[in-house]
Tab-separated table of C-alpha atoms in Angstrom:
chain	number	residue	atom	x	y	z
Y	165	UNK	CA	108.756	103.303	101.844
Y	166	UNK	CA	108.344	100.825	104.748
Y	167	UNK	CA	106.750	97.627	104.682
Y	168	UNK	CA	106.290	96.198	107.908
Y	169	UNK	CA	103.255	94.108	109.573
Y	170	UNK	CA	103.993	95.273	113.286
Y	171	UNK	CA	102.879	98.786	113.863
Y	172	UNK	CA	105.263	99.682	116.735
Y	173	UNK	CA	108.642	98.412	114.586
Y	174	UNK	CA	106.826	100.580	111.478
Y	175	UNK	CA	106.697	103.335	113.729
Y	176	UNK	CA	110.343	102.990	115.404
Y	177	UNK	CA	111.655	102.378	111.578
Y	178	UNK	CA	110.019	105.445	110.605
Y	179	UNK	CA	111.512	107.066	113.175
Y	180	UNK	CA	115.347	106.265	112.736
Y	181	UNK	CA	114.827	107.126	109.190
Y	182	UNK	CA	113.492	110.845	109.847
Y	183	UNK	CA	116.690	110.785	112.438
Y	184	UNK	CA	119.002	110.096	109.600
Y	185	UNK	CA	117.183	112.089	106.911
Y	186	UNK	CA	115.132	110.308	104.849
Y	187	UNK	CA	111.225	110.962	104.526
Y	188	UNK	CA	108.549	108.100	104.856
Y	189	UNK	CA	106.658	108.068	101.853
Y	190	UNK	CA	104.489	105.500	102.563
Y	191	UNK	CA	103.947	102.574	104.944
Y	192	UNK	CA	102.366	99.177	103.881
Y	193	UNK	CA	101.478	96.121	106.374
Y	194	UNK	CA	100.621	93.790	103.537
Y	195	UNK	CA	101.703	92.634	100.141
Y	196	UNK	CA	98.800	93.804	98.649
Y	197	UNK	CA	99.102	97.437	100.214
Y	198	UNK	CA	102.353	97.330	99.471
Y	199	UNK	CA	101.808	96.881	95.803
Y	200	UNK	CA	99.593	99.618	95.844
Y	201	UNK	CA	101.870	101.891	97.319
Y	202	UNK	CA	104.929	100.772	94.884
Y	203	UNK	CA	102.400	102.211	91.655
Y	204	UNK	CA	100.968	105.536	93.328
Y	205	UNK	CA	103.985	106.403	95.401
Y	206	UNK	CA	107.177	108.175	94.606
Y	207	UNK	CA	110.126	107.066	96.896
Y	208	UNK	CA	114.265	106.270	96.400
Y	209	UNK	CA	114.150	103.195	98.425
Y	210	UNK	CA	111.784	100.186	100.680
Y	211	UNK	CA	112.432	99.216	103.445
Y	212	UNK	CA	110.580	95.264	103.655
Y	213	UNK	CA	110.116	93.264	106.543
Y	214	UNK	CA	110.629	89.644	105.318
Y	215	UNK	CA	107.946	87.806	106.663
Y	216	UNK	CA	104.705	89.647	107.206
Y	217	UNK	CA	101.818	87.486	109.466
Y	218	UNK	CA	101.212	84.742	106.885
Y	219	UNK	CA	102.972	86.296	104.178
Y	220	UNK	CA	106.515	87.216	102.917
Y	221	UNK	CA	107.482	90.265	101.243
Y	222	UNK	CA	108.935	88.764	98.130
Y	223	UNK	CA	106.384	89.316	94.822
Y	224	UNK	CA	106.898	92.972	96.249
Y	225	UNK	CA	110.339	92.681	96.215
Y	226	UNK	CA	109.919	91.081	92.817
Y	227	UNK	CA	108.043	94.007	91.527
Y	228	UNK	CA	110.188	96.688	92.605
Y	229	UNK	CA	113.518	95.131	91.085
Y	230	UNK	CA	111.515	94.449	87.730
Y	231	UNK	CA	110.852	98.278	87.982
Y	232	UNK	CA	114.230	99.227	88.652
Y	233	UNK	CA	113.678	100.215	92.374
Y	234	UNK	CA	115.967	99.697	95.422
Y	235	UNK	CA	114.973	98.039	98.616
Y	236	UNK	CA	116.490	96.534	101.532
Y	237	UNK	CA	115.245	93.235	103.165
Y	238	UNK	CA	114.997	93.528	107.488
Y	239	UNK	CA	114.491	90.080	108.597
Y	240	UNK	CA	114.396	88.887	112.189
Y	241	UNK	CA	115.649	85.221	110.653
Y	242	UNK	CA	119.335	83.999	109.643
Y	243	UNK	CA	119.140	85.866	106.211
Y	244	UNK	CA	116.582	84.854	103.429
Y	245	UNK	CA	115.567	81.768	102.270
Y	246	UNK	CA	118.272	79.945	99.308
Y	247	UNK	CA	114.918	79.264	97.210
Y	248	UNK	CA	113.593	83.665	97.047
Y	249	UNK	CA	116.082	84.460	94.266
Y	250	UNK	CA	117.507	87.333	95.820
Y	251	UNK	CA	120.954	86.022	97.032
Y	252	UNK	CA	122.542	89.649	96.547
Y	253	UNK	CA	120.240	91.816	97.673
Y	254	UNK	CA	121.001	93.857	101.061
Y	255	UNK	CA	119.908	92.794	104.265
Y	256	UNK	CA	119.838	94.299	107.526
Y	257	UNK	CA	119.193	91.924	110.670
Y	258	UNK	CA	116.155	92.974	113.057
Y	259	UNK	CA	116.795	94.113	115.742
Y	260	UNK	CA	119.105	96.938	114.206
Y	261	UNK	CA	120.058	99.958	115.348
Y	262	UNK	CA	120.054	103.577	113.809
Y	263	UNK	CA	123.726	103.710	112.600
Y	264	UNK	CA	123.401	100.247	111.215
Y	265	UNK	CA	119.774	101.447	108.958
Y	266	UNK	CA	121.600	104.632	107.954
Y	267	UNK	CA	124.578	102.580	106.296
Y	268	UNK	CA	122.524	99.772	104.661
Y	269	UNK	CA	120.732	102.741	103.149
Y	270	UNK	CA	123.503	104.814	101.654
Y	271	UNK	CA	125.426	101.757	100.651
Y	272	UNK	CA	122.279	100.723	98.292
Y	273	UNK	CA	121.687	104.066	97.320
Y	274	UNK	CA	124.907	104.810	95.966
Y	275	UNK	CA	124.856	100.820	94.081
């Protein structure tokens, strides 16, 4: 699953993903379509864009480690902020490239 507020990176991140294998199930722009997605969608992992327009991706992040789901945090920033509570969870910096998704992605599959 992808969540991701800027249609063209969706679409690129959607692409490198179908290079390396995987299979969108979903795409959200917003927390709240991403919380829909996370109950009536079956996928392995999310990919979340930190900050989404006026938003961050965090209560979905939230939700998806209370329900025992991986994700991976892509954020365009130094890292996330000391205060979200996710110190340890995997981050890949924006821009990144295909080789750099397709590791990020086996590594926290295989956690």
């Amino acid at each position: 699953m992808i969540v991701e507020d800027d249609t063209i990176i969706a679409m690129t991140a959607e692409d490198m993903l179908d290079e390396v294998g995987c299979k969108t199930a979903a795409v959200a722009g917003t927390v709240a379509e991403a919380l829909a997605r996370v109950t009536d969608t079956d996928f392995d992992i999310a990919l979340l864009d930190l900050n989404l327009k006026d938003e961050d991706s965090l209560p979905v992040a939230r939700h998806l480690r209370d329900n025992g789901k991986r994700f991976i945090f892509a954020t365009g920033y130094d890292g996330l902020p000391a205060s979200s509570g996710f110190a340890d969870a995997p981050v890949i910096s924006k821009p990144y490239r295909i080789e750099q998704l397709a590791q990020i992605i086996a590594r926290t599959l295989a956690e």
